Short mmCIF file of C-alpha atoms in Angstrom, two decimals:
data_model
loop_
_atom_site.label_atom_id
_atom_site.label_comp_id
_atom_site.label_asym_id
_atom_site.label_seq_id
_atom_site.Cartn_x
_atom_site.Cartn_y
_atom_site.Cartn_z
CA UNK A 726 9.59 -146.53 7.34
CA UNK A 727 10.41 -143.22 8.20
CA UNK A 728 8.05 -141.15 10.51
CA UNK A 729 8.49 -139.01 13.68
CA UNK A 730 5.85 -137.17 15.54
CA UNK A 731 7.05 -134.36 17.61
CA UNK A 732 5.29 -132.18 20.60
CA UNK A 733 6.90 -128.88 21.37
CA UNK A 734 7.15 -125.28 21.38
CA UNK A 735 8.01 -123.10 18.67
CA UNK A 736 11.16 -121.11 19.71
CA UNK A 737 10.52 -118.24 17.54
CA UNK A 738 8.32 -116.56 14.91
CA UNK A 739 8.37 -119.05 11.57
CA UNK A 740 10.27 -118.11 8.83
CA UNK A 741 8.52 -117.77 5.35
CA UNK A 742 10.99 -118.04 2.25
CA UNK A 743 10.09 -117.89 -1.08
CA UNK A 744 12.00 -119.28 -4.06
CA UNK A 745 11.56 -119.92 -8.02
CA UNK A 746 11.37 -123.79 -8.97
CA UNK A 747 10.90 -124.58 -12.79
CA UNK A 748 9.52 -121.06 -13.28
CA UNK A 749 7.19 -121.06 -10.48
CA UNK A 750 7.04 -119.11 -7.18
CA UNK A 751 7.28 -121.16 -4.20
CA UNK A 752 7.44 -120.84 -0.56
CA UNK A 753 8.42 -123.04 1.67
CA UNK A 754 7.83 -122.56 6.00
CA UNK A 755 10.41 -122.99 8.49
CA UNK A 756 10.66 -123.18 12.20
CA UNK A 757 12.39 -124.65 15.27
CA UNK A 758 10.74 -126.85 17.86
CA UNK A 759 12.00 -127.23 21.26
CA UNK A 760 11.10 -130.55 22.72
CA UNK A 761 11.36 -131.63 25.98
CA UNK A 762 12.53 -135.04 26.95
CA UNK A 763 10.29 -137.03 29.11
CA UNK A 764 12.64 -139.06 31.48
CA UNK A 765 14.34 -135.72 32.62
CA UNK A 766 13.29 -132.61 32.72
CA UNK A 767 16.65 -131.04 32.51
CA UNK A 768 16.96 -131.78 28.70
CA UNK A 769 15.22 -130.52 25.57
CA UNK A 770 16.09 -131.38 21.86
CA UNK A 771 15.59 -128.87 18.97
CA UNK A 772 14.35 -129.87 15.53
CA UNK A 773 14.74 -127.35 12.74
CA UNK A 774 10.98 -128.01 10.98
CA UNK A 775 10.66 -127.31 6.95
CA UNK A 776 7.31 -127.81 4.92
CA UNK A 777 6.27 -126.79 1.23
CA UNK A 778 2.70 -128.28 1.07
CA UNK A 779 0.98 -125.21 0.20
CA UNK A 780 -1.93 -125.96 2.52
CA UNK A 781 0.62 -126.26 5.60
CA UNK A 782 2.90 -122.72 4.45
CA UNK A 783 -0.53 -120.69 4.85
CA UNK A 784 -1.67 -122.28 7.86
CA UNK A 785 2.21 -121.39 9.88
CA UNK A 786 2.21 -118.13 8.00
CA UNK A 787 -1.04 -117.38 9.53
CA UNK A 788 -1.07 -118.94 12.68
CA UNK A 789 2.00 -119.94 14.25
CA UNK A 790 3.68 -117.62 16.78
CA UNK A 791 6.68 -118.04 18.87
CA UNK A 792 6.24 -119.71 22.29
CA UNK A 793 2.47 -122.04 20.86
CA UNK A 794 2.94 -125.34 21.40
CA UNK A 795 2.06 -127.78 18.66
CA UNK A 796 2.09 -131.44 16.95
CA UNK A 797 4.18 -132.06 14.18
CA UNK A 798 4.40 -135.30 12.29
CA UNK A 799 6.73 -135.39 9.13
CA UNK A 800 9.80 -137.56 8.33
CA UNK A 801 13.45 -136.73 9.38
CA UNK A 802 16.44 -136.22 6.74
CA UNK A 803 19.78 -136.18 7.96
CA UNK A 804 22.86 -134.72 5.99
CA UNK A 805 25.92 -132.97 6.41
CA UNK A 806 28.38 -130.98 4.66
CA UNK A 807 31.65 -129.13 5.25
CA UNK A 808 31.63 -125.72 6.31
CA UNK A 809 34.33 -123.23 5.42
CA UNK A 810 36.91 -124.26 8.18
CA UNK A 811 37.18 -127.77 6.77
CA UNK A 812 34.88 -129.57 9.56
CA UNK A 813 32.00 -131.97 8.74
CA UNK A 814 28.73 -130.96 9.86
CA UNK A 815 25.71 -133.49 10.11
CA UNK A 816 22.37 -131.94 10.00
CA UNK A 817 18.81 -133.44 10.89
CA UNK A 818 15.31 -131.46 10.17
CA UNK A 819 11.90 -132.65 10.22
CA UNK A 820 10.28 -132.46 6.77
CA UNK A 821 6.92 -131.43 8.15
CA UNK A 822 3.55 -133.20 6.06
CA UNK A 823 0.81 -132.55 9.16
CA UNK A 824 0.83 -130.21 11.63
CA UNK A 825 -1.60 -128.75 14.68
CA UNK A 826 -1.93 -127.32 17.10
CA UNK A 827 -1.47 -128.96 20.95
CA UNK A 828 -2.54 -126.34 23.27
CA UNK A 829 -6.53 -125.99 23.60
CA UNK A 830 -8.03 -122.71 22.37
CA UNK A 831 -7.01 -119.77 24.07
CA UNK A 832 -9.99 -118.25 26.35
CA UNK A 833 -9.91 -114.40 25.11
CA UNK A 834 -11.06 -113.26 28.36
CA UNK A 835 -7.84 -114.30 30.50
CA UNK A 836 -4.60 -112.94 30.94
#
């Protein structure tokens, strides 16, 4: 089984693409997550996060903002390729299926 369930902060603004697929318009959502690791406080991973459920593209395009901190569960793909200078690159990204928020709601009144 493949599942991962991540709790971080977005480290920018999500990026919405849009693309044709079999004569259709799609979009798809991306964005980076840092994570923190728990046994030291020193380190933090990044995950580059990628969803095309519909549902979840309009809920980041509307919602999501750099620095929120939220819940991602999804499975991870790994692949790699070689880049122009001949070198292999591996590659990992979360492919995103639910996603929430972590924080609690904001209270408008504070600063």
């Amino acid at each position: 089984m493949n599942k991962v369930i991540f709790m971080g902060r977005l480290t920018d603004d999500p990026e919405i693409k849009t693309f044709e697929r079999n004569g259709e318009t799609k979009k798809c959502a991306q964005y980076c997550l840092a994570v923190p690791r728990d046994y030291t406080k020193d380190k933090t991973d990044f995950f580059r996060c990628v969803t095309f459920q519909p549902r979840n593209v309009a809920f980041v395009q509307k919602y999501f903002k750099k620095g929120q901190r939220v819940l991602v569960e999804g499975q991870m793909l790994t692949d790699s390729y070689t880049n122009a200078e001949g070198q292999k690159i591996n590659t990992c990204e979360v492919m995103v299926q639910r996603q929430e928020f972590a924080d609690g709601k904001k209270d408008e009144d504070s600063d």
